[in-house]
Amino acid sequence: MLKIGILGGGQLGRMLLQAAANYPVETYVLENEDDCPAAHLCHHFTKGDIKDHDAVLAFGKGLDAITIEIENVNIEALEELESQGVKIFPKPSVLKTIKNKILQKEYYRDNQVPTAEFVVSDSKQYVSSMEHFLPFVQKKATGGYDGKGVQVIKDAKELDNAWDGPAVLEKKVNIEKEIAQLVAINEKGETALYPPVQMVFDPYLNLLDHQIAPADLNEKVLWKVEAISLAVVRNFRSPGIFAIEMFIDKQGDVLVNETAPRVHNSGHHTIEAHYSSQFDMLWRIMLGYPLGNTDAILPSIMVNIIGAEGCSGKVQYDGLAEVLSIENAFVHLYGKKETRPGRKMGHVTVLSKDKQELLHQSNKIKRTLFARSGTPSIQL
Ligand SMILES: Nc1ncnc2c1ncn2[C@@H]1O[C@H](COP(=O)(O)OP(=O)(O)O)[C@@H](O)[C@H]1O
Ligand SMILES: [Mg+2]
């Protein structure tokens, strides 16, 4: 039986392990937090820091393959393991490019992948000199996620809010739609594309509000999305699963925003709504089996269950029974003991042929299901 390790023990690792149970594979997880969402679903749990060179090296010794659920891992250790014959999905070279938003944007430019116009900035002082480039979006080179590390600078007054340190300044795009395209690529270079999904963001929390699959795109746009996605993935020369976030602008142009070289929030719906889920697909790739069927069984909507405002501490769920009574609603709780405002605690996917019905049910879920703590940290 192959031995495969996952760096990180959050919800992505947890769902990956749920899919692993169907395959002949022995699973390993490295994570600092010993009651993390993935800890109880793997065969072997190692407590340790995925950013620490020695911890990752020791974890990987003797494994056949390693994958990641987050990019912020020790890449040097993965390179050493790769040179010793451990397969890494995705390759460390891809992680290096993606982990740093400057290198990632340069990768798109160097490979003729359409992306928003950008300049590289090294300081707040440099940003102040870019008045002629307004309005733009400043993105920290490293460490950002879920909208943290990204800020819009609309006008000259806001130049003062700029962060110091290495960053990308990207022209603000007039976004019509945000979509994500999941692509699977195996070791032979064969690819499979899932239908793109539309992501709708909460303007206040800067988090995904809901996501609809398949996205409503005309044929010409869909064709561009697929061609661009394949170009992004093929030039990485690495097997794995890739989630490519893209903007469709008001002119119908397609621009790559960013790529995640791993299973992704935008693919959660594939668990119930598609024949082969993103998690199933990654095991097929790592274990050398044929790629799965990416077709949708039915259209779907997915909403994240986010820790309620003003609540920190031991979690309790309100409205769970009511949501479980919705036809074709699939609830996933990630097993996190503690809730915090904005923390991803779970998600719900609803399947239906009828798009209006999907929107109706997702609104109902958002009004009904809450992750709260017993005692609010702020008196409301
Ligand atoms: N160039 C841009 N123009 C307009 N909006 C943008 C631009 N870049 C990012 N955004 C908005 O900010 C969000 C977060 O940016 P993103 O680069 O995806 O960072 P993160 O790594 O936090 O997901 C995007 O989903 C989009 O809504
Ligand atoms: Mg993003």
Short mmCIF file of C-alpha atoms and ligand atoms in Angstrom, two decimals:
data_model
loop_
_atom_site.label_atom_id
_atom_site.label_comp_id
_atom_site.label_asym_id
_atom_site.label_seq_id
_atom_site.Cartn_x
_atom_site.Cartn_y
_atom_site.Cartn_z
CA MET A 1 0.00 0.00 0.00
CA LEU A 2 1.35 3.46 -0.86
CA LYS A 3 2.10 5.81 2.03
CA ILE A 4 0.96 9.35 1.35
CA GLY A 5 1.32 12.38 3.61
CA ILE A 6 -0.58 15.66 3.78
CA LEU A 7 1.03 18.86 5.05
CA GLY A 8 -1.66 20.64 7.04
CA GLY A 9 -4.63 19.26 8.94
CA GLY A 10 -7.46 21.70 8.24
CA GLN A 11 -10.75 21.12 6.45
CA LEU A 12 -9.12 20.46 3.07
CA GLY A 13 -7.01 17.71 4.62
CA ARG A 14 -10.09 16.35 6.35
CA MET A 15 -12.12 16.10 3.14
CA LEU A 16 -9.14 14.62 1.33
CA LEU A 17 -8.96 11.91 3.99
CA GLN A 18 -12.69 11.23 3.73
CA ALA A 19 -12.09 10.43 0.05
CA ALA A 20 -8.93 8.43 0.84
CA ALA A 21 -11.01 5.92 2.78
CA ASN A 22 -12.16 4.50 -0.59
CA TYR A 23 -8.64 3.68 -1.78
CA PRO A 24 -5.75 1.40 -0.83
CA VAL A 25 -3.55 4.05 0.75
CA GLU A 26 -1.98 4.62 4.16
CA THR A 27 -2.38 8.26 5.17
CA TYR A 28 -0.15 10.58 7.21
CA VAL A 29 -0.79 14.14 8.42
CA LEU A 30 1.68 16.74 9.72
CA GLU A 31 0.12 19.59 11.71
CA ASN A 32 0.90 21.58 14.82
CA GLU A 33 -2.59 21.48 16.26
CA ASP A 34 -3.35 17.97 17.52
CA ASP A 35 -7.12 18.25 17.53
CA CYS A 36 -7.25 19.81 14.05
CA PRO A 37 -10.04 18.77 11.60
CA ALA A 38 -7.89 16.08 9.92
CA ALA A 39 -6.22 14.57 12.98
CA HIS A 40 -8.74 11.81 13.62
CA LEU A 41 -9.21 10.68 10.03
CA CYS A 42 -5.65 9.76 9.10
CA HIS A 43 -3.80 6.55 9.91
CA HIS A 44 -0.77 8.37 11.33
CA PHE A 45 -0.74 11.83 12.85
CA THR A 46 2.49 13.74 13.49
CA LYS A 47 2.43 16.90 15.54
CA GLY A 48 4.82 19.38 13.96
CA ASP A 49 5.24 22.64 12.08
CA ILE A 50 4.72 22.40 8.31
CA LYS A 51 6.90 25.52 7.93
CA ASP A 52 9.82 23.90 9.75
CA HIS A 53 12.54 22.34 7.59
CA ASP A 54 13.48 19.48 9.90
CA ALA A 55 9.88 18.64 10.79
CA VAL A 56 8.86 18.35 7.10
CA LEU A 57 12.00 16.39 6.19
CA ALA A 58 11.51 13.88 9.02
CA PHE A 59 7.80 13.54 8.18
CA GLY A 60 8.50 12.86 4.50
CA LYS A 61 11.21 10.23 4.96
CA GLY A 62 9.82 6.83 4.00
CA LEU A 63 6.67 8.23 2.36
CA ASP A 64 5.89 7.54 -1.29
CA ALA A 65 4.21 10.91 -1.90
CA ILE A 66 3.23 14.14 -0.22
CA THR A 67 0.56 16.69 -0.95
CA ILE A 68 -0.33 19.99 0.69
CA GLU A 69 -3.49 21.73 1.80
CA ILE A 70 -1.84 25.14 2.10
CA GLU A 71 1.05 26.76 0.19
CA ASN A 72 2.78 28.10 3.28
CA VAL A 73 5.00 25.06 3.89
CA ASN A 74 8.76 24.48 3.99
CA ILE A 75 9.59 24.19 0.29
CA GLU A 76 13.34 23.50 0.77
CA ALA A 77 12.53 20.33 2.70
CA LEU A 78 10.11 19.26 -0.05
CA GLU A 79 12.86 19.80 -2.65
CA GLU A 80 15.20 17.57 -0.67
CA LEU A 81 12.52 14.90 -0.36
CA GLU A 82 11.81 15.18 -4.09
CA SER A 83 15.48 14.60 -4.87
CA GLN A 84 15.33 11.49 -2.66
CA GLY A 85 12.46 10.12 -4.76
CA VAL A 86 9.38 11.19 -2.79
CA LYS A 87 6.73 12.42 -5.23
CA ILE A 88 5.39 15.84 -4.35
CA PHE A 89 1.96 16.99 -5.61
CA PRO A 90 2.31 19.74 -6.76
CA LYS A 91 6.04 19.98 -7.48
CA PRO A 92 7.99 22.27 -5.12
CA SER A 93 8.94 24.46 -8.11
CA VAL A 94 5.23 25.30 -8.55
CA LEU A 95 4.83 26.04 -4.85
CA LYS A 96 7.76 28.48 -5.05
CA THR A 97 6.15 30.36 -7.91
CA ILE A 98 2.69 30.47 -6.40
CA LYS A 99 3.59 31.22 -2.79
CA ASN A 100 4.96 34.62 -3.78
CA LYS A 101 2.41 36.80 -5.58
CA ILE A 102 5.21 38.69 -7.39
CA LEU A 103 6.65 35.48 -8.86
CA GLN A 104 3.14 34.25 -9.61
CA LYS A 105 2.25 37.37 -11.62
CA GLU A 106 5.60 37.21 -13.44
CA TYR A 107 4.85 33.58 -14.32
CA TYR A 108 1.59 34.64 -16.01
CA ARG A 109 3.34 37.44 -17.87
CA ASP A 110 6.24 35.21 -18.99
CA ASN A 111 3.84 32.52 -20.23
CA GLN A 112 1.50 34.92 -22.07
CA VAL A 113 -1.35 34.18 -19.66
CA PRO A 114 -3.74 37.16 -19.59
CA THR A 115 -3.75 38.83 -16.17
CA ALA A 116 -4.39 42.35 -14.85
CA GLU A 117 -1.61 44.83 -15.64
CA PHE A 118 0.81 45.09 -12.70
CA VAL A 119 3.98 46.56 -11.29
CA VAL A 120 6.18 45.23 -8.50
CA SER A 121 6.57 47.44 -5.44
CA ASP A 122 9.07 47.15 -2.62
CA SER A 123 7.91 49.87 -0.24
CA LYS A 124 5.15 52.24 0.81
CA GLN A 125 7.25 55.04 -0.65
CA TYR A 126 7.15 53.37 -4.08
CA VAL A 127 3.37 52.95 -3.84
CA SER A 128 3.07 56.71 -3.14
CA SER A 129 4.81 57.42 -6.44
CA MET A 130 2.19 55.41 -8.39
CA GLU A 131 -0.61 57.97 -8.49
CA HIS A 132 -0.75 57.69 -12.30
CA PHE A 133 -1.54 53.95 -11.95
CA LEU A 134 -4.70 54.51 -9.81
CA PRO A 135 -7.06 52.83 -9.10
CA PHE A 136 -5.12 49.70 -8.19
CA VAL A 137 -5.07 46.75 -5.81
CA GLN A 138 -2.09 46.21 -3.52
CA LYS A 139 -1.32 42.58 -2.77
CA LYS A 140 1.35 41.58 -0.28
CA ALA A 141 3.91 39.27 -1.89
CA THR A 142 3.53 36.61 0.77
CA GLY A 143 1.34 35.59 3.68
CA GLY A 144 -2.09 36.78 2.43
CA TYR A 145 -5.20 34.56 2.23
CA ASP A 146 -8.98 34.99 2.15
CA GLY A 147 -8.66 38.67 1.26
CA LYS A 148 -6.16 39.44 4.03
CA GLY A 149 -3.11 40.96 2.41
CA VAL A 150 -5.17 42.53 -0.40
CA GLN A 151 -6.43 46.14 -0.41
CA VAL A 152 -7.93 48.41 -3.03
CA ILE A 153 -6.35 51.85 -3.38
CA LYS A 154 -9.03 53.87 -5.18
CA ASP A 155 -7.67 57.39 -5.22
CA ALA A 156 -4.78 59.65 -4.19
CA LYS A 157 -6.19 60.07 -0.66
CA GLU A 158 -5.93 56.31 -0.09
CA LEU A 159 -2.25 56.14 -1.11
CA ASP A 160 -1.52 56.84 2.51
CA ASN A 161 -3.09 53.49 3.55
CA ALA A 162 -0.53 51.58 1.49
CA TRP A 163 1.41 48.81 3.21
CA ASP A 164 5.16 48.78 3.34
CA GLY A 165 7.19 45.84 2.00
CA PRO A 166 7.19 43.70 -1.16
CA ALA A 167 3.88 43.69 -3.00
CA VAL A 168 2.20 43.58 -6.38
CA LEU A 169 0.22 46.61 -7.52
CA GLU A 170 -2.45 45.42 -9.89
CA LYS A 171 -4.76 47.58 -12.02
CA LYS A 172 -8.26 47.41 -10.57
CA VAL A 173 -10.35 45.29 -12.91
CA ASN A 174 -13.95 46.18 -13.75
CA ILE A 175 -15.23 42.78 -12.72
CA GLU A 176 -18.40 41.34 -14.23
CA LYS A 177 -17.96 37.89 -12.69
CA GLU A 178 -15.42 36.01 -10.63
CA ILE A 179 -15.06 32.38 -11.53
CA ALA A 180 -12.84 29.46 -10.64
CA GLN A 181 -11.74 26.66 -12.94
CA LEU A 182 -10.54 23.40 -11.42
CA VAL A 183 -8.12 21.43 -13.55
CA ALA A 184 -6.73 17.97 -12.85
CA ILE A 185 -3.49 16.84 -14.47
CA ASN A 186 -1.89 13.44 -13.98
CA GLU A 187 1.70 12.29 -14.29
CA LYS A 188 1.23 11.45 -17.99
CA GLY A 189 0.12 15.04 -18.61
CA GLU A 190 -3.51 14.08 -19.26
CA THR A 191 -5.95 16.76 -18.11
CA ALA A 192 -9.58 16.94 -17.00
CA LEU A 193 -11.50 20.19 -16.50
CA TYR A 194 -14.44 20.68 -14.18
CA PRO A 195 -17.17 23.08 -15.32
CA PRO A 196 -16.20 26.57 -14.03
CA VAL A 197 -17.98 27.89 -10.92
CA GLN A 198 -19.05 31.44 -10.19
CA MET A 199 -17.85 32.85 -6.87
CA VAL A 200 -19.82 35.59 -5.16
CA PHE A 201 -17.97 37.43 -2.40
CA ASP A 202 -19.25 39.07 0.76
CA PRO A 203 -18.13 42.70 0.33
CA TYR A 204 -17.73 43.21 4.10
CA LEU A 205 -15.99 40.02 5.19
CA ASN A 206 -14.07 39.67 1.90
CA LEU A 207 -14.93 35.98 2.08
CA LEU A 208 -16.77 33.78 -0.37
CA ASP A 209 -20.51 34.24 0.20
CA HIS A 210 -21.76 31.55 -2.13
CA GLN A 211 -20.69 29.77 -5.23
CA ILE A 212 -22.78 28.45 -8.11
CA ALA A 213 -21.85 25.62 -10.45
CA PRO A 214 -21.75 25.59 -13.36
CA ALA A 215 -21.11 29.32 -13.90
CA ASP A 216 -23.36 30.91 -16.50
CA LEU A 217 -20.86 31.73 -19.28
CA ASN A 218 -21.37 32.11 -23.01
CA GLU A 219 -19.55 29.68 -25.25
CA LYS A 220 -16.87 32.14 -26.35
CA VAL A 221 -15.96 33.06 -22.76
CA LEU A 222 -15.99 29.40 -21.70
CA TRP A 223 -13.64 28.58 -24.52
CA LYS A 224 -11.22 31.31 -23.40
CA VAL A 225 -11.45 30.18 -19.76
CA GLU A 226 -10.56 26.61 -20.69
CA ALA A 227 -7.71 27.54 -23.01
CA ILE A 228 -6.21 29.92 -20.45
CA SER A 229 -6.55 27.38 -17.62
CA LEU A 230 -4.78 24.71 -19.61
CA ALA A 231 -1.97 27.14 -20.43
CA VAL A 232 -1.55 27.96 -16.71
CA VAL A 233 -1.39 24.31 -15.73
CA ARG A 234 0.69 22.91 -18.60
CA ASN A 235 3.48 25.41 -18.12
CA PHE A 236 3.83 24.36 -14.48
CA ARG A 237 4.80 20.85 -15.69
CA SER A 238 3.45 19.29 -12.51
CA PRO A 239 0.72 16.76 -11.80
CA GLY A 240 -1.95 17.70 -9.28
CA ILE A 241 -5.17 19.63 -8.87
CA PHE A 242 -5.20 23.35 -9.68
CA ALA A 243 -7.89 25.92 -8.92
CA ILE A 244 -7.53 28.94 -11.18
CA GLU A 245 -9.41 32.04 -10.05
CA MET A 246 -10.32 34.34 -12.91
CA PHE A 247 -12.08 37.62 -13.56
CA ILE A 248 -14.45 38.10 -16.48
CA ASP A 249 -14.43 41.86 -17.05
CA LYS A 250 -17.21 44.03 -18.51
CA GLN A 251 -15.80 43.52 -22.02
CA GLY A 252 -15.88 39.72 -21.71
CA ASP A 253 -12.10 39.51 -21.38
CA VAL A 254 -10.78 36.75 -19.16
CA LEU A 255 -7.95 37.56 -16.73
CA VAL A 256 -6.27 35.14 -14.36
CA ASN A 257 -6.37 36.40 -10.78
CA GLU A 258 -4.51 33.69 -8.92
CA THR A 259 -3.95 29.95 -8.85
CA ALA A 260 -4.08 27.50 -5.95
CA PRO A 261 -2.03 24.35 -6.71
CA ARG A 262 -4.23 22.14 -4.57
CA VAL A 263 -7.77 21.23 -3.62
CA HIS A 264 -9.68 24.45 -3.03
CA ASN A 265 -12.77 25.99 -1.44
CA SER A 266 -14.18 26.57 -4.92
CA GLY A 267 -14.33 22.79 -5.44
CA HIS A 268 -16.24 21.73 -2.32
CA HIS A 269 -19.47 21.27 -4.28
CA THR A 270 -17.81 18.54 -6.37
CA ILE A 271 -18.20 16.13 -3.42
CA GLU A 272 -21.91 15.64 -4.08
CA ALA A 273 -22.55 17.51 -7.33
CA HIS A 274 -19.96 15.84 -9.58
CA TYR A 275 -19.17 12.22 -10.37
CA SER A 276 -15.56 12.51 -9.24
CA SER A 277 -14.92 15.11 -6.54
CA GLN A 278 -11.75 17.21 -6.43
CA PHE A 279 -10.64 15.08 -3.46
CA ASP A 280 -11.33 11.79 -5.22
CA MET A 281 -9.51 13.15 -8.26
CA LEU A 282 -6.35 14.01 -6.34
CA TRP A 283 -6.12 10.43 -4.98
CA ARG A 284 -6.57 9.07 -8.49
CA ILE A 285 -3.67 11.26 -9.61
CA MET A 286 -1.38 10.44 -6.67
CA LEU A 287 -2.11 6.70 -6.81
CA GLY A 288 -1.71 6.49 -10.59
CA TYR A 289 -5.32 5.59 -11.43
CA PRO A 290 -7.29 6.97 -14.41
CA LEU A 291 -8.67 10.49 -14.05
CA GLY A 292 -12.29 10.65 -12.86
CA ASN A 293 -15.39 12.03 -14.54
CA THR A 294 -15.66 15.79 -13.92
CA ASP A 295 -19.24 16.18 -15.21
CA ALA A 296 -21.89 17.65 -12.95
CA ILE A 297 -24.63 15.28 -11.79
CA LEU A 298 -26.80 18.33 -11.07
CA PRO A 299 -26.21 22.11 -10.78
CA SER A 300 -25.28 23.15 -7.25
CA ILE A 301 -24.77 26.01 -4.86
CA MET A 302 -22.30 26.03 -1.98
CA VAL A 303 -22.28 28.30 1.07
CA ASN A 304 -19.56 28.44 3.68
CA ILE A 305 -20.57 28.33 7.33
CA ILE A 306 -18.61 31.16 8.85
CA GLY A 307 -18.08 31.86 12.57
CA ALA A 308 -20.69 34.47 13.60
CA GLU A 309 -19.66 38.04 14.45
CA GLY A 310 -19.07 38.69 18.13
CA CYS A 311 -18.63 35.00 18.96
CA SER A 312 -15.38 33.41 20.06
CA GLY A 313 -14.98 30.16 21.94
CA LYS A 314 -16.46 26.67 22.06
CA VAL A 315 -18.74 26.28 19.05
CA GLN A 316 -22.41 25.39 18.93
CA TYR A 317 -24.54 25.24 15.79
CA ASP A 318 -27.95 26.91 15.57
CA GLY A 319 -30.38 25.84 12.84
CA LEU A 320 -28.69 22.58 11.92
CA ALA A 321 -31.85 20.44 12.01
CA GLU A 322 -33.72 22.94 9.86
CA VAL A 323 -30.99 22.97 7.21
CA LEU A 324 -30.78 19.18 7.27
CA SER A 325 -34.48 19.07 6.39
CA ILE A 326 -33.85 20.87 3.06
CA GLU A 327 -34.10 18.45 0.18
CA ASN A 328 -30.73 17.76 -1.44
CA ALA A 329 -28.77 19.82 1.10
CA PHE A 330 -25.47 18.31 2.22
CA VAL A 331 -23.94 19.64 5.42
CA HIS A 332 -20.23 19.45 6.18
CA LEU A 333 -18.99 20.55 9.60
CA TYR A 334 -15.23 20.61 9.89
CA GLY A 335 -14.97 19.53 13.53
CA LYS A 336 -13.29 22.74 14.72
CA LYS A 337 -13.76 22.99 18.47
CA GLU A 338 -13.61 26.77 18.63
CA THR A 339 -15.39 29.38 16.58
CA ARG A 340 -14.11 32.87 15.79
CA PRO A 341 -15.67 35.66 13.72
CA GLY A 342 -15.10 34.88 10.04
CA ARG A 343 -13.55 31.43 10.65
CA LYS A 344 -14.56 28.75 8.14
CA MET A 345 -16.46 26.20 10.27
CA GLY A 346 -18.16 24.17 7.55
CA HIS A 347 -20.11 24.38 4.30
CA VAL A 348 -23.43 23.30 2.81
CA THR A 349 -23.98 22.22 -0.78
CA VAL A 350 -27.45 22.14 -2.32
CA LEU A 351 -28.26 20.36 -5.58
CA SER A 352 -31.13 21.26 -7.90
CA LYS A 353 -31.91 21.56 -11.60
CA ASP A 354 -33.52 24.94 -10.88
CA LYS A 355 -31.14 27.90 -10.37
CA GLN A 356 -33.79 30.03 -8.61
CA GLU A 357 -34.33 27.21 -6.17
CA LEU A 358 -30.58 27.05 -5.49
CA LEU A 359 -30.45 30.78 -4.70
CA HIS A 360 -33.55 30.53 -2.55
CA GLN A 361 -32.11 27.67 -0.51
CA SER A 362 -28.70 29.30 -0.07
CA ASN A 363 -30.36 32.45 1.28
CA LYS A 364 -32.38 30.33 3.64
CA ILE A 365 -29.25 28.54 4.85
CA LYS A 366 -27.47 31.84 5.46
CA ARG A 367 -30.43 33.05 7.54
CA THR A 368 -30.79 29.78 9.46
CA LEU A 369 -27.47 28.13 10.20
CA PHE A 370 -24.98 29.83 12.51
CA ALA A 371 -21.76 28.82 14.22
CA ARG A 372 -21.87 30.58 17.58
CA SER A 373 -20.14 30.32 20.91
CA GLY A 374 -22.17 29.67 24.06
CA THR A 375 -21.25 33.06 25.47
CA PRO A 376 -20.86 35.93 23.02
CA SER A 377 -17.50 37.68 23.42
CA ILE A 378 -19.19 41.00 22.68
CA GLN A 379 -22.53 41.97 24.24
CA LEU A 380 -24.85 42.76 21.31
N1 LIG B 1 -7.01 43.49 -9.81
C1 LIG B 1 -8.16 43.40 -9.14
N2 LIG B 1 -9.22 44.18 -9.49
C2 LIG B 1 -10.38 44.11 -8.80
N3 LIG B 1 -10.59 43.32 -7.75
C3 LIG B 1 -9.59 42.51 -7.34
C4 LIG B 1 -8.31 42.51 -8.03
N4 LIG B 1 -7.52 41.62 -7.42
C5 LIG B 1 -8.25 41.08 -6.41
N5 LIG B 1 -9.48 41.61 -6.35
C6 LIG B 1 -10.55 41.24 -5.39
O1 LIG B 1 -9.97 40.84 -4.16
C7 LIG B 1 -10.25 39.46 -3.88
C8 LIG B 1 -9.06 38.80 -3.19
O2 LIG B 1 -7.90 38.89 -4.03
P1 LIG B 1 -6.98 37.62 -4.28
O3 LIG B 1 -5.80 38.05 -5.10
O4 LIG B 1 -7.78 36.50 -4.83
O5 LIG B 1 -6.44 37.33 -2.81
P2 LIG B 1 -6.61 36.11 -1.79
O6 LIG B 1 -5.32 35.39 -1.87
O7 LIG B 1 -6.84 36.76 -0.48
O8 LIG B 1 -7.77 35.27 -2.27
C9 LIG B 1 -10.59 38.86 -5.23
O9 LIG B 1 -11.39 37.70 -5.11
C10 LIG B 1 -11.31 40.03 -5.90
O10 LIG B 1 -12.67 40.12 -5.44
MG MG B 2 -8.28 34.60 -4.12
#
